[in-house]
PDB file of C-alpha atoms in Angstrom:
ATOM      1  CA  UNK N   1      -7.065 -16.256 -16.261  1.00  0.00           C
ATOM      2  CA  UNK N   2      -5.456 -15.109 -19.247  1.00  0.00           C
ATOM      3  CA  UNK N   3      -2.224 -15.047 -19.851  1.00  0.00           C
ATOM      4  CA  UNK N   4       0.055 -13.004 -22.864  1.00  0.00           C
ATOM      5  CA  UNK N   5       3.855 -15.345 -24.104  1.00  0.00           C
ATOM      6  CA  UNK N   6       6.529 -13.988 -25.428  1.00  0.00           C
ATOM      7  CA  UNK N   7      10.870 -12.899 -25.027  1.00  0.00           C
ATOM      8  CA  UNK N   8      10.844 -15.211 -22.007  1.00  0.00           C
ATOM      9  CA  UNK N   9       8.213 -12.842 -20.334  1.00  0.00           C
ATOM     10  CA  UNK N  10       5.100 -14.115 -18.803  1.00  0.00           C
ATOM     11  CA  UNK N  11       2.945 -12.455 -17.222  1.00  0.00           C
ATOM     12  CA  UNK N  12      -0.788 -13.238 -15.425  1.00  0.00           C
ATOM     13  CA  UNK N  13      -3.361 -11.402 -13.817  1.00  0.00           C
ATOM     14  CA  UNK N  14      -6.345 -12.537 -12.386  1.00  0.00           C
ATOM     15  CA  UNK N  15      -9.235 -12.497  -9.809  1.00  0.00           C
ATOM     16  CA  UNK N  16      -7.441 -14.184  -6.725  1.00  0.00           C
ATOM     17  CA  UNK N  17      -7.293 -12.063  -3.786  1.00  0.00           C
ATOM     18  CA  UNK N  18      -6.859  -8.771  -6.450  1.00  0.00           C
ATOM     19  CA  UNK N  19      -2.891 -10.386  -6.440  1.00  0.00           C
ATOM     20  CA  UNK N  20      -0.956  -9.202 -10.176  1.00  0.00           C
ATOM     21  CA  UNK N  21       1.444 -11.769 -10.664  1.00  0.00           C
ATOM     22  CA  UNK N  22       4.026 -11.564 -13.375  1.00  0.00           C
ATOM     23  CA  UNK N  23       8.130 -12.752 -13.869  1.00  0.00           C
ATOM     24  CA  UNK N  24      10.581 -11.990 -16.699  1.00  0.00           C
ATOM     25  CA  UNK N  25      13.578 -10.542 -17.701  1.00  0.00           C
ATOM     26  CA  UNK N  26      12.442  -7.149 -19.710  1.00  0.00           C
ATOM     27  CA  UNK N  27      13.530  -3.693 -17.606  1.00  0.00           C
ATOM     28  CA  UNK N  28       9.483  -3.477 -17.242  1.00  0.00           C
ATOM     29  CA  UNK N  29       8.199  -6.179 -15.579  1.00  0.00           C
ATOM     30  CA  UNK N  30      11.176  -6.337 -13.846  1.00  0.00           C
ATOM     31  CA  UNK N  31      11.622  -2.672 -12.528  1.00  0.00           C
ATOM     32  CA  UNK N  32       7.521  -3.634 -11.708  1.00  0.00           C
ATOM     33  CA  UNK N  33       8.466  -6.454  -9.413  1.00  0.00           C
ATOM     34  CA  UNK N  34      10.655  -3.998  -7.492  1.00  0.00           C
ATOM     35  CA  UNK N  35       8.077  -1.824  -6.826  1.00  0.00           C
ATOM     36  CA  UNK N  36       5.921  -4.348  -5.801  1.00  0.00           C
ATOM     37  CA  UNK N  37       8.677  -6.094  -3.485  1.00  0.00           C
ATOM     38  CA  UNK N  38       9.526  -2.019  -2.478  1.00  0.00           C
ATOM     39  CA  UNK N  39       5.724  -1.781  -1.913  1.00  0.00           C
ATOM     40  CA  UNK N  40       5.507  -4.810   0.585  1.00  0.00           C
ATOM     41  CA  UNK N  41       8.045  -4.086   2.748  1.00  0.00           C
ATOM     42  CA  UNK N  42       7.937  -0.232   3.661  1.00  0.00           C
ATOM     43  CA  UNK N  43       3.522  -0.913   4.070  1.00  0.00           C
ATOM     44  CA  UNK N  44       4.331  -4.164   6.164  1.00  0.00           C
ATOM     45  CA  UNK N  45       5.609  -4.713  10.059  1.00  0.00           C
ATOM     46  CA  UNK N  46       9.164  -3.262   9.399  1.00  0.00           C
ATOM     47  CA  UNK N  47       8.034   0.490  10.370  1.00  0.00           C
ATOM     48  CA  UNK N  48       6.245   1.314  13.872  1.00  0.00           C
ATOM     49  CA  UNK N  49       3.254  -1.594  13.870  1.00  0.00           C
ATOM     50  CA  UNK N  50       4.111  -3.503  16.849  1.00  0.00           C
ATOM     51  CA  UNK N  51       2.760  -0.352  17.900  1.00  0.00           C
ATOM     52  CA  UNK N  52      -0.325   0.335  15.605  1.00  0.00           C
ATOM     53  CA  UNK N  53      -3.530   1.061  17.138  1.00  0.00           C
ATOM     54  CA  UNK N  54      -6.437  -0.896  15.120  1.00  0.00           C
ATOM     55  CA  UNK N  55      -7.882   2.046  13.137  1.00  0.00           C
ATOM     56  CA  UNK N  56      -4.685   2.783  11.302  1.00  0.00           C
ATOM     57  CA  UNK N  57      -3.754  -0.783  10.807  1.00  0.00           C
ATOM     58  CA  UNK N  58      -7.373  -0.892   9.555  1.00  0.00           C
ATOM     59  CA  UNK N  59      -6.842   2.124   7.369  1.00  0.00           C
ATOM     60  CA  UNK N  60      -3.078   0.148   5.564  1.00  0.00           C
ATOM     61  CA  UNK N  61      -5.258  -2.586   5.683  1.00  0.00           C
ATOM     62  CA  UNK N  62      -7.402  -1.222   2.937  1.00  0.00           C
ATOM     63  CA  UNK N  63      -4.836   0.577   1.469  1.00  0.00           C
ATOM     64  CA  UNK N  64      -2.779  -1.785   0.320  1.00  0.00           C
ATOM     65  CA  UNK N  65      -6.191  -4.283  -0.723  1.00  0.00           C
ATOM     66  CA  UNK N  66      -7.463  -0.548  -2.903  1.00  0.00           C
ATOM     67  CA  UNK N  67      -3.776  -0.370  -4.837  1.00  0.00           C
ATOM     68  CA  UNK N  68      -3.411  -4.172  -5.568  1.00  0.00           C
ATOM     69  CA  UNK N  69      -6.634  -4.397  -6.572  1.00  0.00           C
ATOM     70  CA  UNK N  70      -6.055  -0.606  -8.748  1.00  0.00           C
ATOM     71  CA  UNK N  71      -2.530  -2.401 -10.275  1.00  0.00           C
ATOM     72  CA  UNK N  72      -4.280  -5.291 -10.779  1.00  0.00           C
ATOM     73  CA  UNK N  73      -7.210  -3.966 -12.898  1.00  0.00           C
ATOM     74  CA  UNK N  74      -4.637  -1.547 -14.812  1.00  0.00           C
ATOM     75  CA  UNK N  75      -2.673  -5.321 -15.995  1.00  0.00           C
ATOM     76  CA  UNK N  76      -5.795  -7.202 -16.415  1.00  0.00           C
ATOM     77  CA  UNK N  77      -7.135  -4.015 -18.069  1.00  0.00           C
ATOM     78  CA  UNK N  78      -4.332  -4.589 -21.109  1.00  0.00           C
ATOM     79  CA  UNK N  79      -3.756  -8.554 -21.401  1.00  0.00           C
ATOM     80  CA  UNK N  80      -7.812  -7.861 -21.835  1.00  0.00           C
ATOM     81  CA  UNK N  81      -6.705  -5.174 -24.553  1.00  0.00           C
ATOM     82  CA  UNK N  82      -3.854  -7.546 -25.958  1.00  0.00           C
ATOM     83  CA  UNK N  83      -6.191 -10.887 -25.389  1.00  0.00           C
ATOM     84  CA  UNK N  84      -9.308  -9.655 -28.177  1.00  0.00           C
ATOM     85  CA  UNK N  85      -5.895  -8.483 -30.713  1.00  0.00           C
ATOM     86  CA  UNK N  86      -4.243 -12.371 -30.020  1.00  0.00           C
ATOM     87  CA  UNK N  87      -7.563 -13.677 -30.353  1.00  0.00           C
ATOM     88  CA  UNK N  88      -8.619 -11.716 -33.489  1.00  0.00           C
ATOM     89  CA  UNK N  89      -5.111 -12.627 -35.254  1.00  0.00           C
ATOM     90  CA  UNK N  90      -5.567 -16.424 -33.740  1.00  0.00           C
ATOM     91  CA  UNK N  91      -9.336 -16.126 -35.647  1.00  0.00           C
ATOM     92  CA  UNK N  92      -7.716 -14.988 -38.866  1.00  0.00           C
ATOM     93  CA  UNK N  93      -5.189 -17.958 -38.872  1.00  0.00           C
ATOM     94  CA  UNK N  94      -8.061 -20.398 -38.537  1.00  0.00           C
ATOM     95  CA  UNK N  95      -9.951 -19.179 -41.095  1.00  0.00           C
ATOM     96  CA  UNK N  96      -7.312 -18.445 -43.809  1.00  0.00           C
ATOM     97  CA  UNK N  97      -6.334 -22.287 -42.647  1.00  0.00           C
ATOM     98  CA  UNK N  98     -10.296 -23.338 -43.424  1.00  0.00           C
ATOM     99  CA  UNK N  99      -9.092 -21.267 -46.546  1.00  0.00           C
ATOM    100  CA  UNK N 100      -6.383 -22.967 -47.647  1.00  0.00           C
ATOM    101  CA  UNK N 101      -8.201 -26.536 -47.135  1.00  0.00           C
ATOM    102  CA  UNK N 102     -10.996 -25.300 -49.414  1.00  0.00           C
ATOM    103  CA  UNK N 103      -8.979 -24.458 -52.520  1.00  0.00           C
ATOM    104  CA  UNK N 104      -6.451 -28.017 -51.577  1.00  0.00           C
ATOM    105  CA  UNK N 105      -9.570 -29.440 -52.462  1.00  0.00           C
ATOM    106  CA  UNK N 106     -10.965 -27.060 -54.859  1.00  0.00           C
ATOM    107  CA  UNK N 107      -7.236 -27.548 -56.507  1.00  0.00           C
ATOM    108  CA  UNK N 108      -7.735 -31.605 -56.748  1.00  0.00           C
ATOM    109  CA  UNK N 109     -11.243 -31.771 -58.273  1.00  0.00           C
ATOM    110  CA  UNK N 110     -10.253 -28.816 -60.743  1.00  0.00           C
ATOM    111  CA  UNK N 111      -6.892 -31.145 -61.032  1.00  0.00           C
ATOM    112  CA  UNK N 112      -9.708 -34.504 -61.316  1.00  0.00           C
ATOM    113  CA  UNK N 113     -12.709 -32.514 -63.362  1.00  0.00           C
ATOM    114  CA  UNK N 114      -8.729 -31.775 -66.114  1.00  0.00           C
ATOM    115  CA  UNK N 115      -8.287 -35.778 -66.481  1.00  0.00           C
ATOM    116  CA  UNK N 116     -12.148 -36.647 -66.881  1.00  0.00           C
ATOM    117  CA  UNK N 117     -12.291 -34.412 -69.258  1.00  0.00           C
ATOM    118  CA  UNK N 118      -9.052 -35.625 -71.088  1.00  0.00           C
ATOM    119  CA  UNK N 119     -10.502 -38.829 -70.764  1.00  0.00           C
ATOM    120  CA  UNK N 120     -13.647 -38.051 -72.525  1.00  0.00           C
ATOM    121  CA  UNK N 121     -11.203 -36.530 -75.226  1.00  0.00           C
ATOM    122  CA  UNK N 122     -10.214 -39.933 -75.810  1.00  0.00           C
ATOM    123  CA  UNK N 123     -13.111 -41.895 -75.292  1.00  0.00           C
ATOM    124  CA  UNK N 124     -14.633 -39.411 -78.197  1.00  0.00           C
ATOM    125  CA  UNK N 125     -11.666 -39.479 -80.311  1.00  0.00           C
ATOM    126  CA  UNK N 126     -11.669 -35.497 -79.780  1.00  0.00           C
ATOM    127  CA  UNK N 127      -9.091 -34.267 -81.264  1.00  0.00           C
ATOM    128  CA  UNK N 128      -8.020 -30.383 -81.458  1.00  0.00           C
ATOM    129  CA  UNK N 129      -9.655 -29.825 -84.809  1.00  0.00           C
ATOM    130  CA  UNK N 130     -13.409 -31.266 -83.396  1.00  0.00           C
ATOM    131  CA  UNK N 131     -15.787 -28.203 -83.717  1.00  0.00           C
ATOM    132  CA  UNK N 132     -18.567 -27.638 -81.632  1.00  0.00           C
ATOM    133  CA  UNK N 133     -21.320 -29.348 -82.211  1.00  0.00           C
ATOM    134  CA  UNK N 134     -20.301 -32.054 -84.189  1.00  0.00           C
ATOM    135  CA  UNK N 135     -21.200 -34.803 -82.112  1.00  0.00           C
ATOM    136  CA  UNK N 136     -23.629 -33.873 -79.152  1.00  0.00           C
ATOM    137  CA  UNK N 137     -23.458 -36.123 -76.617  1.00  0.00           C
ATOM    138  CA  UNK N 138     -19.391 -35.375 -76.356  1.00  0.00           C
ATOM    139  CA  UNK N 139     -20.647 -31.628 -75.790  1.00  0.00           C
ATOM    140  CA  UNK N 140     -23.293 -32.637 -73.414  1.00  0.00           C
ATOM    141  CA  UNK N 141     -20.285 -35.021 -70.944  1.00  0.00           C
ATOM    142  CA  UNK N 142     -18.068 -31.948 -71.452  1.00  0.00           C
ATOM    143  CA  UNK N 143     -20.662 -29.304 -70.407  1.00  0.00           C
ATOM    144  CA  UNK N 144     -21.475 -30.976 -67.562  1.00  0.00           C
ATOM    145  CA  UNK N 145     -17.140 -30.927 -67.555  1.00  0.00           C
ATOM    146  CA  UNK N 146     -17.244 -27.559 -68.018  1.00  0.00           C
ATOM    147  CA  UNK N 147     -19.441 -26.101 -65.554  1.00  0.00           C
ATOM    148  CA  UNK N 148     -18.339 -28.171 -62.444  1.00  0.00           C
ATOM    149  CA  UNK N 149     -15.150 -27.206 -63.771  1.00  0.00           C
ATOM    150  CA  UNK N 150     -16.173 -23.101 -63.550  1.00  0.00           C
ATOM    151  CA  UNK N 151     -17.815 -24.199 -59.525  1.00  0.00           C
ATOM    152  CA  UNK N 152     -14.538 -24.964 -58.325  1.00  0.00           C
ATOM    153  CA  UNK N 153     -12.368 -22.135 -59.802  1.00  0.00           C
ATOM    154  CA  UNK N 154     -14.608 -20.221 -57.913  1.00  0.00           C
ATOM    155  CA  UNK N 155     -14.538 -21.766 -55.064  1.00  0.00           C
ATOM    156  CA  UNK N 156     -10.461 -21.815 -55.741  1.00  0.00           C
ATOM    157  CA  UNK N 157     -10.500 -17.864 -56.246  1.00  0.00           C
ATOM    158  CA  UNK N 158     -12.731 -17.296 -53.304  1.00  0.00           C
ATOM    159  CA  UNK N 159     -10.489 -19.344 -51.428  1.00  0.00           C
ATOM    160  CA  UNK N 160      -7.315 -17.211 -52.630  1.00  0.00           C
ATOM    161  CA  UNK N 161      -8.808 -14.079 -52.033  1.00  0.00           C
ATOM    162  CA  UNK N 162     -10.195 -14.889 -48.480  1.00  0.00           C
ATOM    163  CA  UNK N 163      -6.857 -16.003 -47.393  1.00  0.00           C
ATOM    164  CA  UNK N 164      -5.356 -12.983 -49.462  1.00  0.00           C
ATOM    165  CA  UNK N 165      -7.853 -10.963 -47.071  1.00  0.00           C
ATOM    166  CA  UNK N 166      -6.847 -12.911 -43.185  1.00  0.00           C
ATOM    167  CA  UNK N 167      -2.650 -11.870 -44.010  1.00  0.00           C
ATOM    168  CA  UNK N 168      -3.869  -7.919 -44.713  1.00  0.00           C
ATOM    169  CA  UNK N 169      -5.812  -8.921 -41.796  1.00  0.00           C
ATOM    170  CA  UNK N 170      -3.443  -9.516 -39.107  1.00  0.00           C
ATOM    171  CA  UNK N 171      -0.637  -7.798 -41.082  1.00  0.00           C
ATOM    172  CA  UNK N 172      -3.520  -4.564 -40.076  1.00  0.00           C
ATOM    173  CA  UNK N 173      -2.478  -5.931 -35.915  1.00  0.00           C
ATOM    174  CA  UNK N 174       0.320  -7.123 -36.186  1.00  0.00           C
ATOM    175  CA  UNK N 175       1.613  -3.604 -37.627  1.00  0.00           C
ATOM    176  CA  UNK N 176      -1.943  -1.730 -35.177  1.00  0.00           C
ATOM    177  CA  UNK N 177       0.070  -3.803 -31.958  1.00  0.00           C
ATOM    178  CA  UNK N 178       4.111  -2.340 -32.839  1.00  0.00           C
ATOM    179  CA  UNK N 179       2.345   1.506 -33.604  1.00  0.00           C
ATOM    180  CA  UNK N 180       0.303   1.695 -30.729  1.00  0.00           C
ATOM    181  CA  UNK N 181       1.695   4.400 -27.867  1.00  0.00           C
ATOM    182  CA  UNK N 182      -0.028   2.322 -24.459  1.00  0.00           C
ATOM    183  CA  UNK N 183       1.892  -1.488 -24.446  1.00  0.00           C
ATOM    184  CA  UNK N 184       1.698  -4.305 -21.361  1.00  0.00           C
ATOM    185  CA  UNK N 185       5.043  -1.969 -20.521  1.00  0.00           C
ATOM    186  CA  UNK N 186       3.223   0.639 -20.312  1.00  0.00           C
ATOM    187  CA  UNK N 187       0.030  -0.921 -18.362  1.00  0.00           C
ATOM    188  CA  UNK N 188       3.005  -2.350 -15.733  1.00  0.00           C
ATOM    189  CA  UNK N 189       5.177   0.683 -15.177  1.00  0.00           C
ATOM    190  CA  UNK N 190       1.757   2.169 -13.981  1.00  0.00           C
ATOM    191  CA  UNK N 191       0.573  -1.112 -12.056  1.00  0.00           C
ATOM    192  CA  UNK N 192       4.559   0.277 -10.152  1.00  0.00           C
ATOM    193  CA  UNK N 193       3.699   3.267  -9.921  1.00  0.00           C
ATOM    194  CA  UNK N 194       0.356   3.116  -8.477  1.00  0.00           C
ATOM    195  CA  UNK N 195       1.460   0.044  -6.357  1.00  0.00           C
ATOM    196  CA  UNK N 196       4.682   3.163  -5.042  1.00  0.00           C
ATOM    197  CA  UNK N 197       2.178   5.883  -4.652  1.00  0.00           C
ATOM    198  CA  UNK N 198       0.682   3.390  -1.706  1.00  0.00           C
ATOM    199  CA  UNK N 199       4.036   2.141  -0.262  1.00  0.00           C
ATOM    200  CA  UNK N 200       4.868   5.928   0.798  1.00  0.00           C
ATOM    201  CA  UNK N 201       0.962   7.237   1.607  1.00  0.00           C
ATOM    202  CA  UNK N 202       1.732   4.488   3.698  1.00  0.00           C
ATOM    203  CA  UNK N 203       4.967   5.230   4.840  1.00  0.00           C
ATOM    204  CA  UNK N 204       3.211   8.754   5.643  1.00  0.00           C
ATOM    205  CA  UNK N 205       0.613   7.812   7.384  1.00  0.00           C
ATOM    206  CA  UNK N 206       3.397   4.877   9.707  1.00  0.00           C
ATOM    207  CA  UNK N 207       4.906   8.177  10.365  1.00  0.00           C
ATOM    208  CA  UNK N 208       2.454  10.475  11.533  1.00  0.00           C
ATOM    209  CA  UNK N 209       1.808   7.679  13.880  1.00  0.00           C
ATOM    210  CA  UNK N 210       4.481   7.188  15.110  1.00  0.00           C
ATOM    211  CA  UNK N 211       5.272  10.409  15.719  1.00  0.00           C
ATOM    212  CA  UNK N 212       2.300  11.021  16.737  1.00  0.00           C
ATOM    213  CA  UNK N 213       2.558   8.548  19.383  1.00  0.00           C
ATOM    214  CA  UNK N 214       6.563   9.717  20.529  1.00  0.00           C
ATOM    215  CA  UNK N 215       4.544  13.205  21.072  1.00  0.00           C
ATOM    216  CA  UNK N 216       1.336  11.988  22.778  1.00  0.00           C
ATOM    217  CA  UNK N 217       5.210   9.946  25.554  1.00  0.00           C
ATOM    218  CA  UNK N 218       6.985  13.197  25.517  1.00  0.00           C
ATOM    219  CA  UNK N 219       3.790  15.113  27.053  1.00  0.00           C
ATOM    220  CA  UNK N 220       3.439  12.510  29.272  1.00  0.00           C
ATOM    221  CA  UNK N 221       6.580  12.881  30.058  1.00  0.00           C
ATOM    222  CA  UNK N 222       6.068  16.617  30.372  1.00  0.00           C
ATOM    223  CA  UNK N 223       3.909  16.232  32.543  1.00  0.00           C
ATOM    224  CA  UNK N 224       5.067  13.746  35.094  1.00  0.00           C
ATOM    225  CA  UNK N 225       7.359  16.035  35.512  1.00  0.00           C
ATOM    226  CA  UNK N 226       5.514  18.920  35.667  1.00  0.00           C
ATOM    227  CA  UNK N 227       3.300  17.593  37.708  1.00  0.00           C
ATOM    228  CA  UNK N 228       6.875  16.218  40.381  1.00  0.00           C
ATOM    229  CA  UNK N 229       8.268  19.955  40.327  1.00  0.00           C
ATOM    230  CA  UNK N 230       5.110  20.561  41.672  1.00  0.00           C
ATOM    231  CA  UNK N 231       5.205  17.798  43.562  1.00  0.00           C
ATOM    232  CA  UNK N 232       8.463  19.507  45.055  1.00  0.00           C
ATOM    233  CA  UNK N 233       7.578  22.714  45.403  1.00  0.00           C
ATOM    234  CA  UNK N 234       5.420  22.072  47.946  1.00  0.00           C
ATOM    235  CA  UNK N 235       7.063  19.768  50.000  1.00  0.00           C
ATOM    236  CA  UNK N 236       9.896  22.505  49.333  1.00  0.00           C
ATOM    237  CA  UNK N 237       6.615  25.402  51.087  1.00  0.00           C
ATOM    238  CA  UNK N 238       6.071  22.398  53.491  1.00  0.00           C
ATOM    239  CA  UNK N 239       9.427  22.110  54.755  1.00  0.00           C
ATOM    240  CA  UNK N 240      10.114  26.199  54.267  1.00  0.00           C
ATOM    241  CA  UNK N 241       6.404  26.435  56.415  1.00  0.00           C
ATOM    242  CA  UNK N 242       8.323  23.397  58.992  1.00  0.00           C
ATOM    243  CA  UNK N 243      11.204  25.925  58.882  1.00  0.00           C
ATOM    244  CA  UNK N 244       9.514  29.158  60.722  1.00  0.00           C
ATOM    245  CA  UNK N 245       7.556  27.232  62.184  1.00  0.00           C
ATOM    246  CA  UNK N 246      10.756  25.938  64.385  1.00  0.00           C
ATOM    247  CA  UNK N 247      11.929  28.862  64.361  1.00  0.00           C
ATOM    248  CA  UNK N 248       8.567  30.968  65.835  1.00  0.00           C
ATOM    249  CA  UNK N 249       8.827  28.287  68.891  1.00  0.00           C
ATOM    250  CA  UNK N 250      12.836  28.811  68.600  1.00  0.00           C
ATOM    251  CA  UNK N 251      12.104  32.811  69.134  1.00  0.00           C
ATOM    252  CA  UNK N 252       9.054  31.790  72.177  1.00  0.00           C
ATOM    253  CA  UNK N 253      11.375  29.535  74.066  1.00  0.00           C
ATOM    254  CA  UNK N 254      14.542  32.713  73.596  1.00  0.00           C
ATOM    255  CA  UNK N 255      11.173  34.659  75.068  1.00  0.00           C
ATOM    256  CA  UNK N 256       9.658  32.425  77.188  1.00  0.00           C
ATOM    257  CA  UNK N 257      13.784  31.929  78.838  1.00  0.00           C
ATOM    258  CA  UNK N 258      13.944  36.090  79.007  1.00  0.00           C
ATOM    259  CA  UNK N 259      11.132  36.090  80.354  1.00  0.00           C
ATOM    260  CA  UNK N 260      12.157  33.362  83.384  1.00  0.00           C
ATOM    261  CA  UNK N 261      14.920  34.674  83.825  1.00  0.00           C
ATOM    262  CA  UNK N 262      13.580  38.667  84.492  1.00  0.00           C
ATOM    263  CA  UNK N 263      10.934  36.353  86.404  1.00  0.00           C
ATOM    264  CA  UNK N 264      13.483  34.520  88.562  1.00  0.00           C
ATOM    265  CA  UNK N 265      16.178  38.053  88.805  1.00  0.00           C
ATOM    266  CA  UNK N 266      12.847  39.831  90.025  1.00  0.00           C
ATOM    267  CA  UNK N 267      12.518  36.896  92.628  1.00  0.00           C
ATOM    268  CA  UNK N 268      15.669  37.337  93.761  1.00  0.00           C
ATOM    269  CA  UNK N 269      15.052  41.071  93.937  1.00  0.00           C
ATOM    270  CA  UNK N 270      12.068  40.376  96.180  1.00  0.00           C
ATOM    271  CA  UNK N 271      14.260  37.452  97.828  1.00  0.00           C
ATOM    272  CA  UNK N 272      16.783  40.504  98.530  1.00  0.00           C
ATOM    273  CA  UNK N 273      14.642  43.180  99.483  1.00  0.00           C
ATOM    274  CA  UNK N 274      12.444  40.900 101.938  1.00  0.00           C
ATOM    275  CA  UNK N 275      15.981  39.884 103.393  1.00  0.00           C
ATOM    276  CA  UNK N 276      17.163  44.067 103.413  1.00  0.00           C
ATOM    277  CA  UNK N 277      12.741  43.967 104.962  1.00  0.00           C
ATOM    278  CA  UNK N 278      13.963  41.392 107.684  1.00  0.00           C
ATOM    279  CA  UNK N 279      16.697  42.802 109.005  1.00  0.00           C
ATOM    280  CA  UNK N 280      15.498  46.192 108.519  1.00  0.00           C
ATOM    281  CA  UNK N 281      13.023  45.288 111.057  1.00  0.00           C
ATOM    282  CA  UNK N 282      15.661  43.412 113.374  1.00  0.00           C
ATOM    283  CA  UNK N 283      17.381  46.494 113.656  1.00  0.00           C
ATOM    284  CA  UNK N 284      14.510  48.432 114.633  1.00  0.00           C
ATOM    285  CA  UNK N 285      12.859  46.277 117.670  1.00  0.00           C
ATOM    286  CA  UNK N 286      17.277  46.468 118.490  1.00  0.00           C
ATOM    287  CA  UNK N 287      16.995  49.652 118.663  1.00  0.00           C
ATOM    288  CA  UNK N 288      13.058  50.690 120.509  1.00  0.00           C
ATOM    289  CA  UNK N 289      15.417  47.675 122.900  1.00  0.00           C
ATOM    290  CA  UNK N 290      17.752  49.465 124.098  1.00  0.00           C
ATOM    291  CA  UNK N 291      15.671  53.341 123.998  1.00  0.00           C
ATOM    292  CA  UNK N 292      13.605  50.791 125.876  1.00  0.00           C
ATOM    293  CA  UNK N 293      10.497  51.989 123.935  1.00  0.00           C
ATOM    294  CA  UNK N 294       7.772  49.449 124.125  1.00  0.00           C
TER     295      UNK N 294
END
């Protein structure tokens, strides 16, 4: 895990479950934090999640993981770029410290050599009017001190030049950081946009799943209504058939009654005819008796 701190802001990115964590008070981190909360809310269990099918639920989980991974990579990459600059500055500062210690040591040696030269002049009674070559032993020892002084002067000068070069390098890096077009705030904004886009896509999937669910229920209810209507129509047809059969039976019964009545009437007429015939026979017999006809 790597981190950058400054101005009440701490930003961390790591590989633990591709998570991004950030706290802060500036606009970029706060805005990214709000987008993360919106993403979690929109892609959570508050929108028709209770009836999600296995495949849509798995798709949403994959989209969540991919979005978080991408957002984490954006922040992590920028942290890496910032770390390179930070490490370069730290390296230059460490080298500066080493050079400063070297220059300090060289300064101490030069002071010692100046003191040693003064003591040498005093020991040999050398004055300002001394001409080189007048005292060979003094000249040899002075040459040794001068050679050492030249050596430490070069070390001192090189250390100062190195300190100046590292200062220029640090200034250039800081100016580059100040003038760069893509910053950590931009990275946080981009990460937030990734999460926001994933949130909208997941919301779209959830809405589509909800609409499909409602449409399926509606289609099922329509089918049930159509089936009930068909059953009602069949029942009405059966009732109509029963009614027609009843009317036919009543008609047949009426015809039967009429037939029975006609038959009764005919029987009565036949009986009348028979009775009339019987009377006629009696009359004929009486007439024959009267006429004595046998």
